[in-house]
mmCIF file of C-alpha atoms in Angstrom:
data_model
loop_
_atom_site.group_PDB
_atom_site.id
_atom_site.type_symbol
_atom_site.label_atom_id
_atom_site.label_comp_id
_atom_site.label_asym_id
_atom_site.label_seq_id
_atom_site.Cartn_x
_atom_site.Cartn_y
_atom_site.Cartn_z
ATOM 1 C CA MET V 1 0.000 0.000 0.000
ATOM 2 C CA PRO V 2 1.440 3.413 -0.929
ATOM 3 C CA PRO V 3 1.909 5.885 1.951
ATOM 4 C CA ARG V 4 -1.297 7.732 2.796
ATOM 5 C CA GLU V 5 -1.505 11.504 2.963
ATOM 6 C CA VAL V 6 -1.897 12.852 6.511
ATOM 7 C CA VAL V 7 -3.900 15.991 7.250
ATOM 8 C CA VAL V 8 -4.591 18.055 10.367
ATOM 9 C CA THR V 9 -8.290 18.425 11.170
ATOM 10 C CA GLY V 10 -8.335 19.628 14.777
ATOM 11 C CA LEU V 11 -6.300 21.754 17.179
ATOM 12 C CA GLY V 12 -6.612 21.723 20.948
ATOM 13 C CA LEU V 13 -4.381 23.442 23.469
ATOM 14 C CA LEU V 14 -3.979 25.065 26.832
ATOM 15 C CA SER V 15 -1.152 27.574 27.021
ATOM 16 C CA PRO V 16 -0.088 30.602 29.063
ATOM 17 C CA LEU V 17 -1.504 32.740 26.220
ATOM 18 C CA GLY V 18 -4.877 31.133 25.641
ATOM 19 C CA ASP V 19 -6.791 27.910 25.166
ATOM 20 C CA SER V 20 -7.264 27.957 21.401
ATOM 21 C CA ALA V 21 -4.914 28.046 18.426
ATOM 22 C CA GLY V 22 -6.513 31.290 17.240
ATOM 23 C CA ALA V 23 -6.096 33.020 20.592
ATOM 24 C CA LEU V 24 -2.476 31.875 20.820
ATOM 25 C CA HIS V 25 -1.704 33.086 17.292
ATOM 26 C CA GLU V 26 -3.141 36.554 17.882
ATOM 27 C CA ALA V 27 -1.352 36.859 21.232
ATOM 28 C CA LEU V 28 1.979 35.898 19.644
ATOM 29 C CA LEU V 29 1.493 38.386 16.806
ATOM 30 C CA ALA V 30 0.739 41.102 19.347
ATOM 31 C CA GLY V 31 3.936 40.283 21.238
ATOM 32 C CA GLU V 32 2.099 39.292 24.421
ATOM 33 C CA ILE V 33 4.263 37.614 27.046
ATOM 34 C CA GLY V 34 3.058 34.631 29.052
ATOM 35 C CA VAL V 35 6.339 34.399 30.981
ATOM 36 C CA LYS V 36 5.562 36.048 34.310
ATOM 37 C CA PRO V 37 6.445 35.693 38.020
ATOM 38 C CA ILE V 38 5.693 32.121 39.087
ATOM 39 C CA GLU V 39 2.757 31.725 41.491
ATOM 40 C CA LEU V 40 2.245 27.955 41.352
ATOM 41 C CA PHE V 41 5.109 27.331 43.794
ATOM 42 C CA ASP V 42 7.795 29.298 45.639
ATOM 43 C CA PRO V 43 10.499 30.099 43.034
ATOM 44 C CA SER V 44 12.936 31.672 45.496
ATOM 45 C CA LEU V 45 15.521 28.900 45.002
ATOM 46 C CA LEU V 46 15.535 29.265 41.205
ATOM 47 C CA THR V 47 17.916 31.499 39.266
ATOM 48 C CA THR V 48 14.867 32.930 37.502
ATOM 49 C CA LYS V 49 11.559 33.672 39.217
ATOM 50 C CA LEU V 50 9.702 33.689 35.888
ATOM 51 C CA GLY V 51 7.754 30.938 34.161
ATOM 52 C CA GLY V 52 5.163 30.295 31.491
ATOM 53 C CA GLU V 53 2.365 29.375 33.900
ATOM 54 C CA ILE V 54 -1.274 28.745 32.949
ATOM 55 C CA ARG V 55 -3.357 30.728 35.360
ATOM 56 C CA PRO V 56 -5.971 30.287 36.332
ATOM 57 C CA PHE V 57 -6.103 26.666 35.251
ATOM 58 C CA GLU V 58 -9.698 25.550 35.728
ATOM 59 C CA PRO V 59 -10.077 22.035 34.318
ATOM 60 C CA GLU V 60 -13.801 21.999 35.170
ATOM 61 C CA ARG V 61 -14.320 24.416 32.251
ATOM 62 C CA TYR V 62 -13.292 21.638 29.859
ATOM 63 C CA LEU V 63 -14.061 18.446 31.764
ATOM 64 C CA GLY V 64 -17.320 19.311 33.522
ATOM 65 C CA GLU V 65 -18.351 18.131 36.951
ATOM 66 C CA ARG V 66 -16.960 14.611 36.701
ATOM 67 C CA ASN V 67 -14.654 13.277 39.414
ATOM 68 C CA LEU V 68 -11.198 14.796 38.843
ATOM 69 C CA ARG V 69 -9.574 13.498 42.036
ATOM 70 C CA PRO V 70 -7.664 10.647 40.330
ATOM 71 C CA LEU V 71 -6.105 13.116 37.884
ATOM 72 C CA ASP V 72 -3.050 15.246 38.632
ATOM 73 C CA ARG V 73 -2.193 18.536 36.914
ATOM 74 C CA THR V 74 -0.464 16.906 33.948
ATOM 75 C CA SER V 75 -3.351 14.553 33.193
ATOM 76 C CA ARG V 76 -5.885 17.355 33.588
ATOM 77 C CA LEU V 77 -3.943 19.497 31.132
ATOM 78 C CA LEU V 78 -3.715 16.726 28.549
ATOM 79 C CA ILE V 79 -7.333 15.592 28.858
ATOM 80 C CA SER V 80 -8.496 19.200 28.547
ATOM 81 C CA ALA V 81 -6.427 19.695 25.395
ATOM 82 C CA ALA V 82 -7.809 16.435 23.992
ATOM 83 C CA THR V 83 -11.333 17.673 24.679
ATOM 84 C CA ARG V 84 -10.628 20.872 22.772
ATOM 85 C CA ALA V 85 -8.991 19.013 19.875
ATOM 86 C CA LEU V 86 -11.791 16.461 19.470
ATOM 87 C CA GLU V 87 -14.427 19.200 19.570
ATOM 88 C CA ASP V 88 -12.536 21.257 17.005
ATOM 89 C CA ALA V 89 -12.202 18.278 14.654
ATOM 90 C CA GLY V 90 -15.861 17.281 15.009
ATOM 91 C CA TRP V 91 -15.078 13.908 16.575
ATOM 92 C CA THR V 92 -18.065 13.748 18.903
ATOM 93 C CA ALA V 93 -18.621 10.797 21.219
ATOM 94 C CA GLU V 94 -21.149 9.487 18.703
ATOM 95 C CA ALA V 95 -18.739 9.834 15.796
ATOM 96 C CA ARG V 96 -16.007 8.062 17.783
ATOM 97 C CA SER V 97 -18.255 5.138 18.657
ATOM 98 C CA GLY V 98 -16.939 2.023 16.953
ATOM 99 C CA ARG V 99 -13.727 3.730 15.787
ATOM 100 C CA GLU V 100 -10.283 3.253 17.285
ATOM 101 C CA LEU V 101 -8.754 6.712 17.621
ATOM 102 C CA SER V 102 -5.101 6.664 18.678
ATOM 103 C CA LEU V 103 -2.962 8.889 20.903
ATOM 104 C CA ALA V 104 0.717 9.868 20.688
ATOM 105 C CA VAL V 105 1.969 12.101 23.517
ATOM 106 C CA GLY V 106 5.356 13.744 23.865
ATOM 107 C CA THR V 107 6.557 14.619 27.356
ATOM 108 C CA THR V 108 9.864 14.973 29.159
ATOM 109 C CA TYR V 109 8.799 14.239 32.741
ATOM 110 C CA CYS V 110 5.020 13.781 32.640
ATOM 111 C CA SER V 111 3.890 13.948 36.301
ATOM 112 C CA MET V 112 7.190 14.933 37.924
ATOM 113 C CA HIS V 113 5.517 16.646 40.889
ATOM 114 C CA THR V 114 3.267 13.653 41.573
ATOM 115 C CA ILE V 115 6.177 11.225 41.316
ATOM 116 C CA SER V 116 8.183 13.346 43.754
ATOM 117 C CA GLU V 117 5.295 13.641 46.222
ATOM 118 C CA PHE V 118 4.746 9.880 46.104
ATOM 119 C CA ASP V 119 8.426 9.195 46.785
ATOM 120 C CA ARG V 120 8.704 11.830 49.540
ATOM 121 C CA ARG V 121 5.688 10.492 51.405
ATOM 122 C CA GLY V 122 6.886 6.913 51.094
ATOM 123 C CA LEU V 123 10.348 7.769 52.378
ATOM 124 C CA LYS V 124 9.083 9.864 55.288
ATOM 125 C CA LEU V 125 6.045 7.869 56.470
ATOM 126 C CA GLY V 126 6.477 4.460 54.898
ATOM 127 C CA PRO V 127 4.792 2.661 52.002
ATOM 128 C CA ASN V 128 1.502 2.212 53.870
ATOM 129 C CA TYR V 129 0.917 5.959 53.789
ATOM 130 C CA VAL V 130 1.439 6.787 50.122
ATOM 131 C CA SER V 131 -1.546 7.918 48.084
ATOM 132 C CA PRO V 132 -3.029 5.379 45.655
ATOM 133 C CA PHE V 133 -4.089 8.308 43.476
ATOM 134 C CA ASP V 134 -0.451 9.410 43.241
ATOM 135 C CA PHE V 135 0.717 5.878 42.455
ATOM 136 C CA ALA V 136 -1.518 5.707 39.377
ATOM 137 C CA ASN V 137 0.159 8.848 38.040
ATOM 138 C CA SER V 138 3.750 7.915 38.859
ATOM 139 C CA VAL V 139 4.756 6.525 35.451
ATOM 140 C CA ILE V 140 5.723 8.537 32.386
ATOM 141 C CA ASN V 141 2.780 7.320 30.284
ATOM 142 C CA ALA V 142 0.206 8.051 32.999
ATOM 143 C CA ALA V 143 -1.238 11.148 31.313
ATOM 144 C CA ALA V 144 -1.637 9.366 27.973
ATOM 145 C CA GLY V 145 -3.343 6.451 29.693
ATOM 146 C CA GLN V 146 -5.683 8.721 31.660
ATOM 147 C CA ALA V 147 -6.577 10.662 28.487
ATOM 148 C CA ALA V 148 -7.330 7.462 26.580
ATOM 149 C CA ILE V 149 -9.562 6.199 29.398
ATOM 150 C CA TRP V 150 -11.367 9.528 29.716
ATOM 151 C CA HIS V 151 -12.090 9.875 25.989
ATOM 152 C CA LYS V 152 -12.367 6.140 25.198
ATOM 153 C CA LEU V 153 -9.473 6.197 22.718
ATOM 154 C CA ALA V 154 -9.025 2.498 21.991
ATOM 155 C CA GLY V 155 -6.291 2.679 19.345
ATOM 156 C CA VAL V 156 -2.519 2.915 19.649
ATOM 157 C CA ASN V 157 -1.402 4.666 22.845
ATOM 158 C CA SER V 158 2.220 5.834 22.873
ATOM 159 C CA THR V 159 4.304 8.188 24.999
ATOM 160 C CA LEU V 160 7.530 9.605 23.581
ATOM 161 C CA ALA V 161 10.137 11.167 25.852
ATOM 162 C CA GLY V 162 12.789 13.081 23.945
ATOM 163 C CA GLY V 163 13.248 16.292 25.897
ATOM 164 C CA GLU V 164 12.538 19.424 23.920
ATOM 165 C CA THR V 165 11.943 17.355 20.772
ATOM 166 C CA SER V 166 9.176 15.222 22.345
ATOM 167 C CA GLY V 167 6.193 17.077 20.892
ATOM 168 C CA LEU V 168 7.513 17.100 17.331
ATOM 169 C CA GLN V 169 8.489 13.445 17.722
ATOM 170 C CA ALA V 170 4.932 12.565 18.720
ATOM 171 C CA ILE V 171 3.427 14.385 15.725
ATOM 172 C CA ALA V 172 5.835 12.674 13.329
ATOM 173 C CA TYR V 173 5.175 9.293 14.961
ATOM 174 C CA GLY V 174 1.416 9.778 14.745
ATOM 175 C CA ALA V 175 1.679 10.726 11.088
ATOM 176 C CA ASP V 176 3.753 7.611 10.398
ATOM 177 C CA LEU V 177 1.102 5.421 12.048
ATOM 178 C CA ILE V 178 -1.458 6.793 9.608
ATOM 179 C CA ARG V 179 0.791 6.711 6.548
ATOM 180 C CA THR V 180 1.547 3.030 7.087
ATOM 181 C CA GLY V 181 -2.101 2.083 7.595
ATOM 182 C CA GLN V 182 -1.875 1.161 11.285
ATOM 183 C CA THR V 183 -4.600 3.628 12.240
ATOM 184 C CA ASP V 184 -6.812 6.283 10.652
ATOM 185 C CA VAL V 185 -6.903 9.001 13.321
ATOM 186 C CA VAL V 186 -4.289 10.063 15.890
ATOM 187 C CA LEU V 187 -4.309 12.787 18.517
ATOM 188 C CA ALA V 188 -0.652 13.817 18.561
ATOM 189 C CA GLY V 189 1.253 16.458 20.496
ATOM 190 C CA GLY V 190 2.545 16.870 24.014
ATOM 191 C CA VAL V 191 2.112 17.930 27.613
ATOM 192 C CA GLU V 192 4.271 19.272 30.438
ATOM 193 C CA GLU V 193 3.494 20.715 33.840
ATOM 194 C CA LEU V 194 5.308 23.588 35.524
ATOM 195 C CA CYS V 195 6.570 22.281 38.850
ATOM 196 C CA PHE V 196 9.260 22.965 41.434
ATOM 197 C CA GLU V 197 11.041 19.639 41.044
ATOM 198 C CA SER V 198 11.957 19.902 37.358
ATOM 199 C CA SER V 199 12.576 23.645 37.630
ATOM 200 C CA ILE V 200 15.065 23.323 40.492
ATOM 201 C CA ALA V 201 16.900 20.593 38.580
ATOM 202 C CA TYR V 202 17.323 22.875 35.561
ATOM 203 C CA SER V 203 18.288 25.752 37.829
ATOM 204 C CA ARG V 204 21.029 23.749 39.563
ATOM 205 C CA ALA V 205 22.279 22.566 36.167
ATOM 206 C CA GLY V 206 22.666 26.195 35.073
ATOM 207 C CA ARG V 207 20.041 25.885 32.324
ATOM 208 C CA LEU V 208 17.553 28.468 33.577
ATOM 209 C CA ALA V 209 17.934 32.184 32.912
ATOM 210 C CA GLY V 210 20.322 33.785 35.359
ATOM 211 C CA GLY V 211 22.310 30.570 35.677
ATOM 212 C CA GLU V 212 25.354 31.862 33.797
ATOM 213 C CA ALA V 213 25.513 35.621 33.914
ATOM 214 C CA GLY V 214 23.502 36.058 37.100
ATOM 215 C CA THR V 215 20.939 38.309 35.438
ATOM 216 C CA GLU V 216 18.060 37.762 33.040
ATOM 217 C CA THR V 217 17.940 39.218 29.527
ATOM 218 C CA ASN V 218 15.628 42.245 29.654
ATOM 219 C CA GLY V 219 13.983 40.691 32.707
ATOM 220 C CA ARG V 220 13.260 37.387 30.908
ATOM 221 C CA PRO V 221 14.882 34.926 28.494
ATOM 222 C CA VAL V 222 15.002 35.853 24.793
ATOM 223 C CA PRO V 223 15.866 33.261 22.108
ATOM 224 C CA PHE V 224 18.904 34.116 19.959
ATOM 225 C CA ASP V 225 19.565 37.355 21.838
ATOM 226 C CA ARG V 226 23.249 38.079 22.362
ATOM 227 C CA ALA V 227 22.694 38.542 26.105
ATOM 228 C CA ARG V 228 20.692 35.321 26.624
ATOM 229 C CA ASP V 229 21.819 33.033 29.450
ATOM 230 C CA GLY V 230 19.114 30.404 29.855
ATOM 231 C CA PHE V 231 15.401 29.720 29.531
ATOM 232 C CA ALA V 232 12.296 30.140 31.659
ATOM 233 C CA PRO V 233 10.305 26.978 32.517
ATOM 234 C CA GLY V 234 6.843 26.691 31.018
ATOM 235 C CA GLU V 235 3.868 24.387 30.806
ATOM 236 C CA GLY V 236 0.875 23.463 28.724
ATOM 237 C CA ALA V 237 -0.706 20.835 26.529
ATOM 238 C CA GLY V 238 -1.356 20.724 22.816
ATOM 239 C CA LEU V 239 -2.808 18.035 20.545
ATOM 240 C CA LEU V 240 -3.293 17.991 16.784
ATOM 241 C CA VAL V 241 -5.917 15.669 15.313
ATOM 242 C CA LEU V 242 -4.197 13.864 12.447
ATOM 243 C CA GLU V 243 -6.221 11.883 9.929
ATOM 244 C CA ALA V 244 -5.774 9.967 6.726
ATOM 245 C CA ALA V 245 -6.815 12.411 4.010
ATOM 246 C CA GLU V 246 -9.497 10.089 2.648
ATOM 247 C CA VAL V 247 -11.071 9.699 6.090
ATOM 248 C CA ALA V 248 -11.166 13.462 6.646
ATOM 249 C CA GLU V 249 -12.594 14.129 3.200
ATOM 250 C CA ALA V 250 -15.241 11.421 3.555
ATOM 251 C CA ARG V 251 -16.639 13.045 6.690
ATOM 252 C CA GLY V 252 -16.321 16.597 5.338
ATOM 253 C CA ALA V 253 -13.791 17.708 7.953
ATOM 254 C CA LYS V 254 -12.054 21.052 7.828
ATOM 255 C CA ILE V 255 -8.412 20.596 6.850
ATOM 256 C CA TYR V 256 -5.947 22.984 8.512
ATOM 257 C CA ALA V 257 -2.749 21.636 6.981
ATOM 258 C CA ARG V 258 -0.994 18.442 5.981
ATOM 259 C CA ILE V 259 2.043 16.744 7.453
ATOM 260 C CA ALA V 260 4.505 16.881 4.568
ATOM 261 C CA GLY V 261 7.505 15.116 6.087
ATOM 262 C CA SER V 262 9.726 14.659 9.115
ATOM 263 C CA GLY V 263 13.274 13.795 10.024
ATOM 264 C CA ALA V 264 15.087 12.846 13.226
ATOM 265 C CA ALA V 265 18.730 12.479 14.189
ATOM 266 C CA PHE V 266 20.958 12.273 17.251
ATOM 267 C CA ALA V 267 24.092 14.117 18.327
ATOM 268 C CA PRO V 268 26.124 11.485 20.216
ATOM 269 C CA GLU V 269 29.102 13.755 20.807
ATOM 270 C CA ARG V 270 26.857 16.618 21.942
ATOM 271 C CA LYS V 271 28.592 19.946 21.287
ATOM 272 C CA GLY V 272 30.330 19.149 18.031
ATOM 273 C CA ASP V 273 27.452 17.282 16.457
ATOM 274 C CA PHE V 274 24.250 19.228 17.135
ATOM 275 C CA ALA V 275 24.332 21.475 14.060
ATOM 276 C CA ALA V 276 25.287 18.620 11.731
ATOM 277 C CA ALA V 277 22.603 16.367 13.254
ATOM 278 C CA LEU V 278 19.895 18.994 12.780
ATOM 279 C CA ALA V 279 21.007 19.524 9.181
ATOM 280 C CA ARG V 280 20.610 15.764 8.632
ATOM 281 C CA ALA V 281 17.139 15.835 10.160
ATOM 282 C CA ILE V 282 16.073 18.746 7.939
ATOM 283 C CA THR V 283 17.429 16.988 4.851
ATOM 284 C CA ALA V 284 15.586 13.804 5.841
ATOM 285 C CA ALA V 285 12.365 15.732 6.416
ATOM 286 C CA TRP V 286 12.649 17.242 2.964
ATOM 287 C CA ALA V 287 13.292 13.894 1.335
ATOM 288 C CA SER V 288 10.643 11.967 3.264
ATOM 289 C CA THR V 289 7.310 10.792 1.962
ATOM 290 C CA ILE V 290 5.183 13.592 0.515
ATOM 291 C CA GLY V 291 7.790 16.235 1.328
ATOM 292 C CA ALA V 292 10.007 14.849 -1.435
ATOM 293 C CA ARG V 293 7.528 16.148 -3.993
ATOM 294 C CA GLY V 294 7.659 19.744 -2.778
ATOM 295 C CA GLU V 295 9.411 22.506 -4.671
ATOM 296 C CA ARG V 296 12.546 23.928 -3.072
ATOM 297 C CA GLY V 297 11.111 27.427 -3.266
ATOM 298 C CA ALA V 298 7.947 26.349 -1.463
ATOM 299 C CA LEU V 299 9.480 26.638 2.026
ATOM 300 C CA MET V 300 7.952 29.797 3.486
ATOM 301 C CA CYS V 301 9.110 30.087 7.100
ATOM 302 C CA ILE V 302 10.664 28.381 10.105
ATOM 303 C CA GLY V 303 9.431 27.947 13.661
ATOM 304 C CA CYS V 304 12.352 26.908 15.837
ATOM 305 C CA GLY V 305 12.673 25.575 19.356
ATOM 306 C CA ALA V 306 15.173 28.179 20.549
ATOM 307 C CA SER V 307 14.457 29.119 24.167
ATOM 308 C CA GLY V 308 17.236 31.432 25.344
ATOM 309 C CA ALA V 309 19.794 28.702 26.048
ATOM 310 C CA ARG V 310 23.216 30.035 25.067
ATOM 311 C CA ASP V 311 24.535 26.791 23.570
ATOM 312 C CA LEU V 312 21.402 25.133 22.163
ATOM 313 C CA ASP V 313 20.169 28.317 20.454
ATOM 314 C CA ALA V 314 23.491 28.758 18.669
ATOM 315 C CA TRP V 315 23.629 25.130 17.540
ATOM 316 C CA GLU V 316 20.034 25.206 16.326
ATOM 317 C CA ALA V 317 20.667 28.324 14.237
ATOM 318 C CA GLN V 318 23.778 26.739 12.723
ATOM 319 C CA GLY V 319 21.912 23.500 12.012
ATOM 320 C CA ILE V 320 19.027 25.301 10.322
ATOM 321 C CA ALA V 321 21.437 27.244 8.118
ATOM 322 C CA LEU V 322 23.273 24.041 7.151
ATOM 323 C CA GLY V 323 19.995 22.233 6.480
ATOM 324 C CA LEU V 324 18.639 24.998 4.268
ATOM 325 C CA LYS V 325 21.846 25.057 2.285
ATOM 326 C CA ALA V 326 21.811 21.273 1.877
ATOM 327 C CA THR V 327 18.245 21.261 0.541
ATOM 328 C CA GLY V 328 18.728 24.265 -1.713
ATOM 329 C CA ALA V 329 16.076 26.278 0.143
ATOM 330 C CA PRO V 330 16.428 30.060 0.602
ATOM 331 C CA THR V 331 18.707 30.928 3.537
ATOM 332 C CA ASP V 332 16.959 34.196 4.457
ATOM 333 C CA LEU V 333 13.588 32.696 5.407
ATOM 334 C CA PRO V 334 11.604 34.368 8.210
ATOM 335 C CA VAL V 335 12.188 32.676 11.574
ATOM 336 C CA ALA V 336 9.941 32.535 14.655
ATOM 337 C CA ALA V 337 10.887 31.457 18.184
ATOM 338 C CA ILE V 338 7.712 31.493 20.280
ATOM 339 C CA LYS V 339 9.355 30.336 23.514
ATOM 340 C CA ALA V 340 10.172 34.021 23.993
ATOM 341 C CA ASN V 341 6.457 34.351 24.787
ATOM 342 C CA LEU V 342 5.664 30.970 26.343
ATOM 343 C CA GLY V 343 8.806 29.710 28.045
ATOM 344 C CA GLU V 344 10.245 26.224 27.612
ATOM 345 C CA ALA V 345 7.243 23.902 27.794
ATOM 346 C CA LEU V 346 9.331 20.855 26.805
ATOM 347 C CA GLY V 347 6.889 18.165 25.593
ATOM 348 C CA ALA V 348 4.144 20.698 24.829
ATOM 349 C CA SER V 349 6.424 23.068 22.926
ATOM 350 C CA GLY V 350 6.430 21.086 19.673
ATOM 351 C CA ALA V 351 2.637 21.181 19.492
ATOM 352 C CA PHE V 352 2.673 24.934 20.154
ATOM 353 C CA GLN V 353 5.251 25.428 17.389
ATOM 354 C CA ALA V 354 3.226 23.356 14.937
ATOM 355 C CA MET V 355 -0.016 25.186 15.694
ATOM 356 C CA SER V 356 1.662 28.576 15.342
ATOM 357 C CA LEU V 357 3.064 27.599 11.947
ATOM 358 C CA ILE V 358 -0.291 26.212 10.793
ATOM 359 C CA ALA V 359 -1.861 29.589 11.641
ATOM 360 C CA THR V 360 0.908 31.356 9.727
ATOM 361 C CA LEU V 361 0.311 29.173 6.670
ATOM 362 C CA ALA V 362 -3.359 30.162 6.873
ATOM 363 C CA ASP V 363 -3.033 33.939 7.132
ATOM 364 C CA GLY V 364 0.564 34.761 6.176
ATOM 365 C CA ARG V 365 1.504 36.357 9.511
ATOM 366 C CA LEU V 366 4.552 35.077 11.401
ATOM 367 C CA PRO V 367 5.170 36.179 15.017
ATOM 368 C CA GLY V 368 8.344 38.086 15.793
ATOM 369 C CA ILE V 369 10.855 37.064 18.461
ATOM 370 C CA ALA V 370 9.660 39.160 21.372
ATOM 371 C CA GLY V 371 12.414 41.168 23.057
ATOM 372 C CA LEU V 372 15.135 40.364 20.521
ATOM 373 C CA GLU V 373 17.668 43.184 20.390
ATOM 374 C CA ALA V 374 20.945 41.881 18.961
ATOM 375 C CA THR V 375 22.131 38.447 17.845
ATOM 376 C CA ASP V 376 25.567 36.847 18.187
ATOM 377 C CA GLU V 377 28.323 37.986 15.873
ATOM 378 C CA GLY V 378 28.201 35.937 12.683
ATOM 379 C CA PHE V 379 24.645 34.747 13.385
ATOM 380 C CA PRO V 380 23.694 32.587 10.372
ATOM 381 C CA LEU V 381 19.948 33.289 10.052
ATOM 382 C CA ALA V 382 19.004 36.551 8.346
ATOM 383 C CA GLY V 383 15.256 36.159 8.877
ATOM 384 C CA VAL V 384 15.005 36.792 12.622
ATOM 385 C CA SER V 385 13.151 39.901 13.763
ATOM 386 C CA PRO V 386 11.491 41.192 16.929
ATOM 387 C CA ASP V 387 8.510 42.241 14.794
ATOM 388 C CA SER V 388 5.881 40.049 13.185
ATOM 389 C CA GLN V 389 6.366 39.484 9.466
ATOM 390 C CA THR V 390 3.884 39.171 6.599
ATOM 391 C CA LEU V 391 4.482 36.405 4.090
ATOM 392 C CA ALA V 392 3.069 35.647 0.651
ATOM 393 C CA ILE V 393 1.870 32.078 1.262
ATOM 394 C CA ARG V 394 1.708 29.889 -1.819
ATOM 395 C CA THR V 395 -0.733 27.034 -2.295
ATOM 396 C CA GLY V 396 0.992 24.054 -0.739
ATOM 397 C CA GLY V 397 3.574 26.320 0.888
ATOM 398 C CA LEU V 398 5.723 24.656 3.536
ATOM 399 C CA ALA V 399 6.722 25.593 7.073
ATOM 400 C CA LEU V 400 9.581 23.946 8.967
ATOM 401 C CA ALA V 401 9.530 23.274 12.722
ATOM 402 C CA THR V 402 12.795 22.342 14.425
ATOM 403 C CA ALA V 403 13.914 21.377 17.922
ATOM 404 C CA ILE V 404 17.004 20.072 19.667
ATOM 405 C CA SER V 405 17.384 18.609 23.149
ATOM 406 C CA ALA V 406 20.387 18.921 25.425
ATOM 407 C CA ASP V 407 20.414 15.114 25.664
ATOM 408 C CA GLY V 408 21.132 14.725 21.944
ATOM 409 C CA PRO V 409 17.874 14.216 19.999
ATOM 410 C CA VAL V 410 17.087 16.622 17.149
ATOM 411 C CA MET V 411 13.888 16.855 15.139
ATOM 412 C CA ALA V 412 12.513 18.512 12.006
ATOM 413 C CA LEU V 413 8.877 18.550 10.874
ATOM 414 C CA LEU V 414 7.494 19.926 7.600
ATOM 415 C CA LEU V 415 3.935 21.250 7.523
ATOM 416 C CA ALA V 416 2.123 22.232 4.331
ATOM 417 C CA ALA V 417 -0.748 24.605 3.648
ATOM 418 C CA PRO V 418 -3.814 22.615 2.469
#
């Protein structure tokens, strides 16, 4: 069977800048900042006191009056995003009856706070005093399992943990499941909670803003800025409804975009290999499946995973430049880096990037990099700007999403206008 075309028919998210793809897009274009003083926990031990926190987070708005006690923050975020995505795609409970919808979730830590609370209580009071509710959420695929139970998703259920690349990995994986005929519909994206435990780990590792220079760039992290010294932690959940094109067309679904191709690689030697690995991933994305049939001039813009990290931002920029050169694409393409507005939401970030690019392919407006003042000397990407940019989107125009993780994974995803 030839590979099937994969389209996007639904978008569901919860972010620090809104709970719909449209609201997020308009907020990003306006330069709104969701990175603010953290209120969810005491940030006094962190090098930065700022985070991309969803507040107020009121899961009852999305999940109704059902019993939420067995669900921790991460599961509530993911199930809420799934609710929004299914509603947006028109997959009602009736429509889902008798169909096996699948789920692919990217996350770095899933329920880190719950896992830590479970362990702390067990160590202090003994195993007889731990919470059974916490135990159910103490594995990395807990949120995906809870979401599948809640929405009766009986198809493939997968959790992918690849650091900052997790969300893009999940979307690519979900698309591959459909292309190869293993399923017809996949909810794909990611989730991450903002919590003290993961934040203090990044702070002690010198990854958060303020960890190197002792001060924060303009009061908060700014991707690609010359004065950047780390990122701000973030949170959220985002899921794209992916479908086989023939399934979406048969039910008259709205098509937002198509998944044109993807590529993944790994940088085993870390510092020296990141740029080359990302270039390989971009080249693979271009050559893969439907993306191989695209014109080289069809690439319109780039949405990157840069977060304000001094090393990773530089390597990502170098890798993008190498990848564009290798594919023959223009090297001055407009570039967005929305973690300036949202913080580093790890597993959720890839879904946010994809949704932002899908909105750009629809209306031709690409968000600027909020707060960007000056880039490093010899910076290889000419298309970065603090201001939003207007593009002339062609039919079938492509957008490239990229991400790299400090642990070595790199990822590239190509999205196409319908």
